[in-house]
């Protein structure tokens, strides 16, 4: 790890009040887009959008837009998000001329074509223990320090188990894949407390120059590529307290881990040649489960030309609630 990086670049959300951040935003003339990627999150997305809108648009004008990227949901995610005041775009409808992939990274990559802020802040849609400082706190280092280009949230993670009291052993892929990968390949990044946190903020000028894996590799890729292209001093992290979210099954996390390893291999010059990898897992009695794991990466958005004549960036869903978002 770089000497002194941790001390210089580790901050806490209590260092800034929302009022102070509004002043910094105004003084620097910076615009901010909040992007919430959501696949089948009807249970939580509405309350997340409402809470952020009330606090960080209406009470403290920090966000210039709140955009929910509906990532192939089959439930009422879009309706809930629009009803709560977000602008909703279905990922598949954004720049249809560029094709479509399933996955969180695809939603974030396409968000670049339907948002306008100088800074993009990402917030997961499945949070159950969180508050709006997860968004505002990320802005502190970016509004204060021009050299900082990527800010990651960190927190204590809770793994709620039915058979036990809540423990702080959440983050299974973080501990078993991300941290060991970082230790082996990019030890300079080992001071990042939550390398996979879904809450992060980045300058658009940087994100548009980076490749974006279409799936769950997006966080690891962005972290590593920022380090490789801008240096570790372009990265900061902000402590947010505790975070609780919905947990995937161990088998689901196996697919995520495969995506992360593909990102790491690619950056070490040994990436998978194919767009998908077949992952074999085994259930009770050796029952085979085969999953096609997508490991495609989108090229930098800066290299994407305008849509063909007659095509827009993609329709926004009806039902938007008018307002500042
Ligand atoms: O195809 C997808 C899958 C997920 N999501 C959304 O992405 C967010 C995070 O997805 P989730 O399945 O909850 O991820 P986790 O299991 O919590 O994984 C952690 O690790 C991932 C890999 O780095 C990060 O992307 C996550 O943000 C982080 O919370 C949620 O809002 C999802 O609805 C999509 O938009 N499209
Ligand atoms: O970050 C991670 O490792 C994944 O989100 C899994 O987290 P969990 O073990 O808390 O479900």
GROMACS .gro file of C-alpha atoms and ligand atoms in nm:
model
  372
    1UNK     CA    1   0.000   0.000   0.000
    2UNK     CA    2   0.123   0.351  -0.079
    3UNK     CA    3   0.284   0.522   0.216
    4UNK     CA    4   0.032   0.745   0.385
    5UNK     CA    5  -0.249   0.690   0.132
    6UNK     CA    6  -0.485   0.556   0.395
    7UNK     CA    7  -0.437   0.854   0.628
    8UNK     CA    8  -0.463   1.112   0.348
    9UNK     CA    9  -0.761   0.967   0.166
   10UNK     CA   10  -0.979   0.807   0.433
   11UNK     CA   11  -1.250   1.045   0.548
   12UNK     CA   12  -1.573   1.023   0.744
   13UNK     CA   13  -1.915   1.147   0.641
   14UNK     CA   14  -1.945   1.358   0.956
   15UNK     CA   15  -1.674   1.588   0.817
   16UNK     CA   16  -1.936   1.761   0.599
   17UNK     CA   17  -2.287   1.880   0.667
   18UNK     CA   18  -2.526   1.883   0.370
   19UNK     CA   19  -2.533   2.264   0.396
   20UNK     CA   20  -2.154   2.280   0.361
   21UNK     CA   21  -2.170   2.049   0.058
   22UNK     CA   22  -2.434   2.269  -0.105
   23UNK     CA   23  -2.198   2.567  -0.065
   24UNK     CA   24  -1.906   2.370  -0.212
   25UNK     CA   25  -2.124   2.258  -0.503
   26UNK     CA   26  -2.232   2.616  -0.572
   27UNK     CA   27  -1.879   2.759  -0.538
   28UNK     CA   28  -1.732   2.500  -0.774
   29UNK     CA   29  -2.023   2.514  -1.021
   30UNK     CA   30  -2.049   2.134  -1.014
   31UNK     CA   31  -2.357   1.938  -1.120
   32UNK     CA   32  -2.443   1.599  -0.973
   33UNK     CA   33  -2.649   1.305  -1.104
   34UNK     CA   34  -2.764   1.024  -0.879
   35UNK     CA   35  -2.798   0.692  -1.059
   36UNK     CA   36  -2.976   0.397  -0.896
   37UNK     CA   37  -2.940   0.067  -1.085
   38UNK     CA   38  -3.229  -0.163  -1.007
   39UNK     CA   39  -3.332  -0.513  -1.108
   40UNK     CA   40  -3.651  -0.634  -0.943
   41UNK     CA   41  -3.626  -0.400  -0.647
   42UNK     CA   42  -3.993  -0.302  -0.613
   43UNK     CA   43  -3.978  -0.358  -0.237
   44UNK     CA   44  -3.709  -0.099  -0.167
   45UNK     CA   45  -3.651   0.133  -0.464
   46UNK     CA   46  -3.947   0.363  -0.395
   47UNK     CA   47  -3.853   0.440  -0.037
   48UNK     CA   48  -3.487   0.490  -0.133
   49UNK     CA   49  -3.575   0.740  -0.406
   50UNK     CA   50  -3.827   0.925  -0.186
   51UNK     CA   51  -3.586   0.958   0.101
   52UNK     CA   52  -3.304   1.087  -0.120
   53UNK     CA   53  -3.534   1.326  -0.306
   54UNK     CA   54  -3.675   1.478   0.013
   55UNK     CA   55  -3.336   1.524   0.176
   56UNK     CA   56  -3.093   1.592  -0.110
   57UNK     CA   57  -3.314   1.762  -0.367
   58UNK     CA   58  -3.586   1.940  -0.172
   59UNK     CA   59  -3.420   2.014   0.163
   60UNK     CA   60  -3.059   2.050   0.049
   61UNK     CA   61  -3.026   2.103  -0.328
   62UNK     CA   62  -2.731   1.873  -0.388
   63UNK     CA   63  -2.862   1.649  -0.664
   64UNK     CA   64  -2.953   1.785  -1.005
   65UNK     CA   65  -3.125   1.466  -1.114
   66UNK     CA   66  -3.225   1.126  -0.978
   67UNK     CA   67  -3.225   0.856  -1.241
   68UNK     CA   68  -3.326   0.495  -1.186
   69UNK     CA   69  -3.188   0.255  -1.445
   70UNK     CA   70  -3.439  -0.027  -1.466
   71UNK     CA   71  -3.223  -0.327  -1.544
   72UNK     CA   72  -3.455  -0.585  -1.705
   73UNK     CA   73  -3.693  -0.589  -1.409
   74UNK     CA   74  -3.996  -0.811  -1.428
   75UNK     CA   75  -4.165  -0.654  -1.127
   76UNK     CA   76  -4.300  -0.304  -1.051
   77UNK     CA   77  -3.957  -0.145  -0.999
   78UNK     CA   78  -4.013   0.120  -1.270
   79UNK     CA   79  -4.356   0.217  -1.141
   80UNK     CA   80  -4.236   0.242  -0.780
   81UNK     CA   81  -3.932   0.448  -0.877
   82UNK     CA   82  -4.127   0.687  -1.099
   83UNK     CA   83  -4.396   0.725  -0.835
   84UNK     CA   84  -4.128   0.825  -0.585
   85UNK     CA   85  -3.999   1.100  -0.812
   86UNK     CA   86  -3.714   0.947  -1.010
   87UNK     CA   87  -3.669   0.968  -1.384
   88UNK     CA   88  -3.673   0.608  -1.497
   89UNK     CA   89  -3.497   0.464  -1.799
   90UNK     CA   90  -3.511   0.101  -1.900
   91UNK     CA   91  -3.153   0.003  -1.977
   92UNK     CA   92  -3.264  -0.190  -2.284
   93UNK     CA   93  -3.424   0.125  -2.430
   94UNK     CA   94  -3.119   0.349  -2.389
   95UNK     CA   95  -2.915   0.380  -2.710
   96UNK     CA   96  -3.075   0.069  -2.861
   97UNK     CA   97  -2.836   0.108  -3.155
   98UNK     CA   98  -2.558  -0.008  -2.920
   99UNK     CA   99  -2.728  -0.336  -2.833
  100UNK     CA  100  -2.810  -0.466  -2.488
  101UNK     CA  101  -2.648  -0.683  -2.221
  102UNK     CA  102  -2.794  -0.795  -1.894
  103UNK     CA  103  -2.624  -0.677  -1.577
  104UNK     CA  104  -2.554  -0.397  -1.336
  105UNK     CA  105  -2.250  -0.267  -1.522
  106UNK     CA  106  -2.457  -0.229  -1.837
  107UNK     CA  107  -2.704  -0.013  -1.643
  108UNK     CA  108  -2.424   0.210  -1.515
  109UNK     CA  109  -2.258   0.234  -1.857
  110UNK     CA  110  -2.582   0.329  -2.028
  111UNK     CA  111  -2.661   0.581  -1.754
  112UNK     CA  112  -2.385   0.794  -1.904
  113UNK     CA  113  -2.606   0.857  -2.208
  114UNK     CA  114  -2.911   0.977  -2.016
  115UNK     CA  115  -2.754   1.187  -1.738
  116UNK     CA  116  -2.581   1.523  -1.740
  117UNK     CA  117  -2.399   1.578  -1.410
  118UNK     CA  118  -2.026   1.644  -1.384
  119UNK     CA  119  -2.027   1.385  -1.105
  120UNK     CA  120  -2.217   1.057  -1.113
  121UNK     CA  121  -2.311   0.904  -0.777
  122UNK     CA  122  -2.424   0.540  -0.769
  123UNK     CA  123  -2.649   0.397  -0.501
  124UNK     CA  124  -2.780   0.040  -0.484
  125UNK     CA  125  -3.157  -0.010  -0.482
  126UNK     CA  126  -3.170  -0.296  -0.231
  127UNK     CA  127  -3.050  -0.117   0.081
  128UNK     CA  128  -3.236  -0.179   0.405
  129UNK     CA  129  -2.996  -0.018   0.650
  130UNK     CA  130  -2.861   0.311   0.517
  131UNK     CA  131  -2.933   0.683   0.502
  132UNK     CA  132  -2.885   0.974   0.266
  133UNK     CA  133  -2.531   1.044   0.388
  134UNK     CA  134  -2.440   0.741   0.171
  135UNK     CA  135  -2.493   0.984  -0.118
  136UNK     CA  136  -2.396   1.324   0.023
  137UNK     CA  137  -2.085   1.195   0.203
  138UNK     CA  138  -1.937   1.070  -0.125
  139UNK     CA  139  -1.940   1.424  -0.263
  140UNK     CA  140  -1.714   1.574   0.006
  141UNK     CA  141  -1.373   1.472  -0.134
  142UNK     CA  142  -1.481   1.538  -0.495
  143UNK     CA  143  -1.604   1.889  -0.421
  144UNK     CA  144  -1.302   1.975  -0.206
  145UNK     CA  145  -1.013   1.817  -0.391
  146UNK     CA  146  -0.977   1.852  -0.769
  147UNK     CA  147  -0.729   1.562  -0.790
  148UNK     CA  148  -0.979   1.315  -0.641
  149UNK     CA  149  -1.179   1.149  -0.918
  150UNK     CA  150  -1.329   0.837  -0.758
  151UNK     CA  151  -1.476   0.805  -0.409
  152UNK     CA  152  -1.580   0.475  -0.252
  153UNK     CA  153  -1.808   0.435   0.048
  154UNK     CA  154  -1.705   0.205   0.329
  155UNK     CA  155  -1.907   0.076   0.620
  156UNK     CA  156  -1.953  -0.206   0.865
  157UNK     CA  157  -2.139  -0.482   0.691
  158UNK     CA  158  -2.407  -0.690   0.850
  159UNK     CA  159  -2.489  -1.045   0.746
  160UNK     CA  160  -2.834  -1.116   0.886
  161UNK     CA  161  -2.882  -1.486   0.938
  162UNK     CA  162  -3.202  -1.653   1.043
  163UNK     CA  163  -3.022  -1.884   1.281
  164UNK     CA  164  -2.811  -1.625   1.455
  165UNK     CA  165  -2.802  -1.272   1.576
  166UNK     CA  166  -2.683  -1.027   1.308
  167UNK     CA  167  -2.310  -1.059   1.261
  168UNK     CA  168  -2.059  -0.835   1.093
  169UNK     CA  169  -1.941  -1.104   0.856
  170UNK     CA  170  -2.109  -0.970   0.543
  171UNK     CA  171  -1.913  -0.922   0.223
  172UNK     CA  172  -1.838  -1.281   0.126
  173UNK     CA  173  -1.711  -1.200  -0.225
  174UNK     CA  174  -1.519  -0.904  -0.089
  175UNK     CA  175  -1.333  -1.121   0.158
  176UNK     CA  176  -1.283  -1.433  -0.054
  177UNK     CA  177  -1.220  -1.284  -0.399
  178UNK     CA  178  -1.176  -0.907  -0.412
  179UNK     CA  179  -0.930  -0.864  -0.127
  180UNK     CA  180  -0.709  -1.161  -0.222
  181UNK     CA  181  -0.707  -1.047  -0.586
  182UNK     CA  182  -0.604  -0.697  -0.482
  183UNK     CA  183  -0.337  -0.834  -0.252
  184UNK     CA  184  -0.190  -1.042  -0.533
  185UNK     CA  185  -0.214  -0.799  -0.822
  186UNK     CA  186  -0.264  -0.442  -0.698
  187UNK     CA  187  -0.146  -0.420  -0.335
  188UNK     CA  188  -0.149  -0.041  -0.372
  189UNK     CA  189  -0.527  -0.070  -0.342
  190UNK     CA  190  -0.531  -0.276  -0.026
  191UNK     CA  191  -0.625   0.026   0.185
  192UNK     CA  192  -0.968   0.035   0.019
  193UNK     CA  193  -1.196  -0.091   0.294
  194UNK     CA  194  -1.494  -0.186   0.074
  195UNK     CA  195  -1.365  -0.233  -0.281
  196UNK     CA  196  -1.703  -0.367  -0.400
  197UNK     CA  197  -1.925  -0.107  -0.236
  198UNK     CA  198  -2.217  -0.022  -0.462
  199UNK     CA  199  -2.212   0.334  -0.332
  200UNK     CA  200  -1.946   0.532  -0.512
  201UNK     CA  201  -1.905   0.859  -0.699
  202UNK     CA  202  -1.691   0.941  -0.999
  203UNK     CA  203  -1.620   1.236  -1.223
  204UNK     CA  204  -1.786   1.190  -1.559
  205UNK     CA  205  -1.463   1.298  -1.728
  206UNK     CA  206  -1.298   0.985  -1.586
  207UNK     CA  207  -1.580   0.733  -1.619
  208UNK     CA  208  -1.625   0.812  -1.988
  209UNK     CA  209  -1.263   0.705  -2.051
  210UNK     CA  210  -1.296   0.366  -1.878
  211UNK     CA  211  -1.416   0.028  -2.006
  212UNK     CA  212  -1.716  -0.100  -1.810
  213UNK     CA  213  -1.788  -0.471  -1.754
  214UNK     CA  214  -2.157  -0.534  -1.811
  215UNK     CA  215  -2.209  -0.726  -1.487
  216UNK     CA  216  -2.086  -0.715  -1.130
  217UNK     CA  217  -1.725  -0.657  -1.235
  218UNK     CA  218  -1.794  -0.285  -1.268
  219UNK     CA  219  -1.674  -0.187  -0.919
  220UNK     CA  220  -1.348  -0.380  -0.928
  221UNK     CA  221  -1.276  -0.267  -1.285
  222UNK     CA  222  -1.337   0.099  -1.206
  223UNK     CA  223  -1.117   0.085  -0.901
  224UNK     CA  224  -0.829  -0.088  -1.076
  225UNK     CA  225  -0.855   0.119  -1.393
  226UNK     CA  226  -0.863   0.445  -1.197
  227UNK     CA  227  -0.549   0.336  -1.016
  228UNK     CA  228  -0.377   0.231  -1.341
  229UNK     CA  229  -0.473   0.542  -1.538
  230UNK     CA  230  -0.481   0.819  -1.274
  231UNK     CA  231  -0.287   0.683  -0.976
  232UNK     CA  232  -0.401   0.586  -0.631
  233UNK     CA  233  -0.413   0.949  -0.517
  234UNK     CA  234  -0.715   0.998  -0.745
  235UNK     CA  235  -0.909   0.767  -0.511
  236UNK     CA  236  -1.062   0.850  -0.172
  237UNK     CA  237  -1.295   0.664   0.063
  238UNK     CA  238  -1.557   0.786   0.308
  239UNK     CA  239  -1.687   0.602   0.615
  240UNK     CA  240  -2.064   0.585   0.638
  241UNK     CA  241  -2.138   0.374   0.947
  242UNK     CA  242  -2.339   0.055   0.894
  243UNK     CA  243  -2.493  -0.087   0.580
  244UNK     CA  244  -2.749  -0.359   0.542
  245UNK     CA  245  -2.873  -0.497   0.211
  246UNK     CA  246  -3.043  -0.801   0.064
  247UNK     CA  247  -2.808  -1.095   0.033
  248UNK     CA  248  -2.766  -1.327  -0.263
  249UNK     CA  249  -2.732  -1.702  -0.229
  250UNK     CA  250  -2.384  -1.852  -0.221
  251UNK     CA  251  -2.437  -1.989  -0.572
  252UNK     CA  252  -2.541  -1.643  -0.694
  253UNK     CA  253  -2.223  -1.503  -0.547
  254UNK     CA  254  -2.025  -1.771  -0.733
  255UNK     CA  255  -2.131  -1.608  -1.059
  256UNK     CA  256  -2.034  -1.267  -0.923
  257UNK     CA  257  -1.695  -1.401  -0.820
  258UNK     CA  258  -1.642  -1.538  -1.172
  259UNK     CA  259  -1.712  -1.193  -1.315
  260UNK     CA  260  -1.460  -1.035  -1.079
  261UNK     CA  261  -1.191  -1.287  -1.166
  262UNK     CA  262  -1.251  -1.222  -1.536
  263UNK     CA  263  -1.194  -0.851  -1.475
  264UNK     CA  264  -0.871  -0.922  -1.289
  265UNK     CA  265  -0.745  -1.170  -1.551
  266UNK     CA  266  -0.815  -0.927  -1.833
  267UNK     CA  267  -0.618  -0.654  -1.666
  268UNK     CA  268  -0.333  -0.897  -1.615
  269UNK     CA  269  -0.338  -0.979  -1.987
  270UNK     CA  270  -0.496  -1.323  -1.945
  271UNK     CA  271  -0.864  -1.250  -1.992
  272UNK     CA  272  -1.126  -1.493  -2.118
  273UNK     CA  273  -1.148  -1.482  -2.496
  274UNK     CA  274  -1.523  -1.544  -2.496
  275UNK     CA  275  -1.814  -1.320  -2.397
  276UNK     CA  276  -1.950  -1.579  -2.155
  277UNK     CA  277  -1.805  -1.838  -1.922
  278UNK     CA  278  -1.986  -2.159  -1.827
  279UNK     CA  279  -1.997  -2.192  -1.449
  280UNK     CA  280  -2.083  -2.537  -1.312
  281UNK     CA  281  -2.212  -2.557  -0.959
  282UNK     CA  282  -2.354  -2.849  -0.766
  283UNK     CA  283  -2.655  -2.870  -0.539
  284UNK     CA  284  -2.790  -3.141  -0.312
  285UNK     CA  285  -2.699  -3.490  -0.428
  286UNK     CA  286  -2.463  -3.352  -0.691
  287UNK     CA  287  -2.741  -3.191  -0.895
  288UNK     CA  288  -2.565  -2.986  -1.164
  289UNK     CA  289  -2.645  -2.622  -1.219
  290UNK     CA  290  -2.488  -2.451  -1.518
  291UNK     CA  291  -2.482  -2.073  -1.549
  292UNK     CA  292  -2.365  -1.870  -1.846
  293UNK     CA  293  -2.180  -1.585  -1.681
  294UNK     CA  294  -2.143  -1.275  -1.900
  295UNK     CA  295  -1.793  -1.129  -1.895
  296UNK     CA  296  -1.823  -0.875  -2.176
  297UNK     CA  297  -1.689  -0.525  -2.123
  298UNK     CA  298  -1.825  -0.211  -2.285
  299UNK     CA  299  -1.568   0.023  -2.436
  300UNK     CA  300  -1.519   0.374  -2.299
  301UNK     CA  301  -1.828   0.590  -2.354
  302UNK     CA  302  -1.603   0.865  -2.493
  303UNK     CA  303  -1.548   0.648  -2.801
  304UNK     CA  304  -1.918   0.603  -2.871
  305UNK     CA  305  -2.048   0.824  -3.149
  306UNK     CA  306  -2.387   0.998  -3.151
  307UNK     CA  307  -2.699   0.790  -3.219
  308UNK     CA  308  -2.786   0.736  -3.586
  309UNK     CA  309  -3.011   1.001  -3.745
  310UNK     CA  310  -3.368   0.957  -3.632
  311UNK     CA  311  -3.274   0.773  -3.312
  312UNK     CA  312  -3.270   0.938  -2.970
  313UNK     CA  313  -3.081   0.824  -2.665
  314UNK     CA  314  -3.388   0.622  -2.565
  315UNK     CA  315  -3.730   0.686  -2.431
  316UNK     CA  316  -3.782   0.765  -2.069
  317UNK     CA  317  -4.066   0.572  -1.916
  318UNK     CA  318  -4.400   0.739  -1.876
  319UNK     CA  319  -4.505   0.822  -1.524
  320UNK     CA  320  -4.223   1.053  -1.428
  321UNK     CA  321  -4.317   1.280  -1.145
  322UNK     CA  322  -4.247   1.636  -1.252
  323UNK     CA  323  -4.006   1.828  -1.036
  324UNK     CA  324  -3.644   1.915  -0.999
  325UNK     CA  325  -3.522   1.554  -1.035
  326LIG     O1  326  -2.849  -0.723  -1.347
  326LIG     C1  327  -2.849  -0.648  -1.249
  326LIG     C2  328  -2.815  -0.694  -1.119
  326LIG     C3  329  -2.820  -0.605  -1.015
  326LIG     N1  330  -2.860  -0.477  -1.034
  326LIG     C4  331  -2.868  -0.384  -0.919
  326LIG     O2  332  -2.739  -0.361  -0.868
  326LIG     C5  333  -2.746  -0.336  -0.729
  326LIG     C6  334  -2.652  -0.430  -0.655
  326LIG     O3  335  -2.686  -0.563  -0.687
  326LIG     P1  336  -2.687  -0.681  -0.578
  326LIG     O4  337  -2.728  -0.804  -0.647
  326LIG     O5  338  -2.761  -0.635  -0.459
  326LIG     O6  339  -2.531  -0.688  -0.545
  326LIG     P2  340  -2.461  -0.743  -0.412
  326LIG     O7  341  -2.482  -0.888  -0.396
  326LIG     O8  342  -2.501  -0.658  -0.300
  326LIG     O9  343  -2.307  -0.712  -0.452
  326LIG     C7  344  -2.208  -0.620  -0.404
  326LIG    O10  345  -2.097  -0.641  -0.492
  326LIG     C8  346  -2.125  -0.612  -0.627
  326LIG     C9  347  -1.999  -0.643  -0.709
  326LIG    O11  348  -1.900  -0.549  -0.692
  326LIG    C10  349  -2.166  -0.466  -0.639
  326LIG    O12  350  -2.201  -0.439  -0.773
  326LIG    C11  351  -2.285  -0.437  -0.548
  326LIG    O13  352  -2.319  -0.299  -0.555
  326LIG    C12  353  -2.247  -0.474  -0.407
  326LIG    O14  354  -2.353  -0.447  -0.316
  326LIG    C13  355  -2.892  -0.354  -0.688
  326LIG    O15  356  -2.954  -0.229  -0.685
  326LIG    C14  357  -2.948  -0.437  -0.803
  326LIG    O16  358  -3.087  -0.421  -0.824
  326LIG    C15  359  -2.890  -0.431  -1.160
  326LIG    O17  360  -2.924  -0.315  -1.178
  326LIG     N2  361  -2.885  -0.519  -1.264
  327LIG     O1  362  -1.964  -0.749  -0.133
  327LIG     C1  363  -1.982  -0.872  -0.129
  327LIG     O2  364  -1.894  -0.950  -0.095
  327LIG     C2  365  -2.116  -0.923  -0.176
  327LIG     O3  366  -2.204  -0.816  -0.181
  327LIG     C3  367  -2.176  -1.026  -0.084
  327LIG     O4  368  -2.206  -0.964   0.037
  327LIG     P1  369  -2.279  -1.050   0.154
  327LIG     O5  370  -2.188  -1.161   0.187
  327LIG     O6  371  -2.290  -0.948   0.267
  327LIG     O7  372  -2.412  -1.090   0.100
   0.00000   0.00000   0.00000
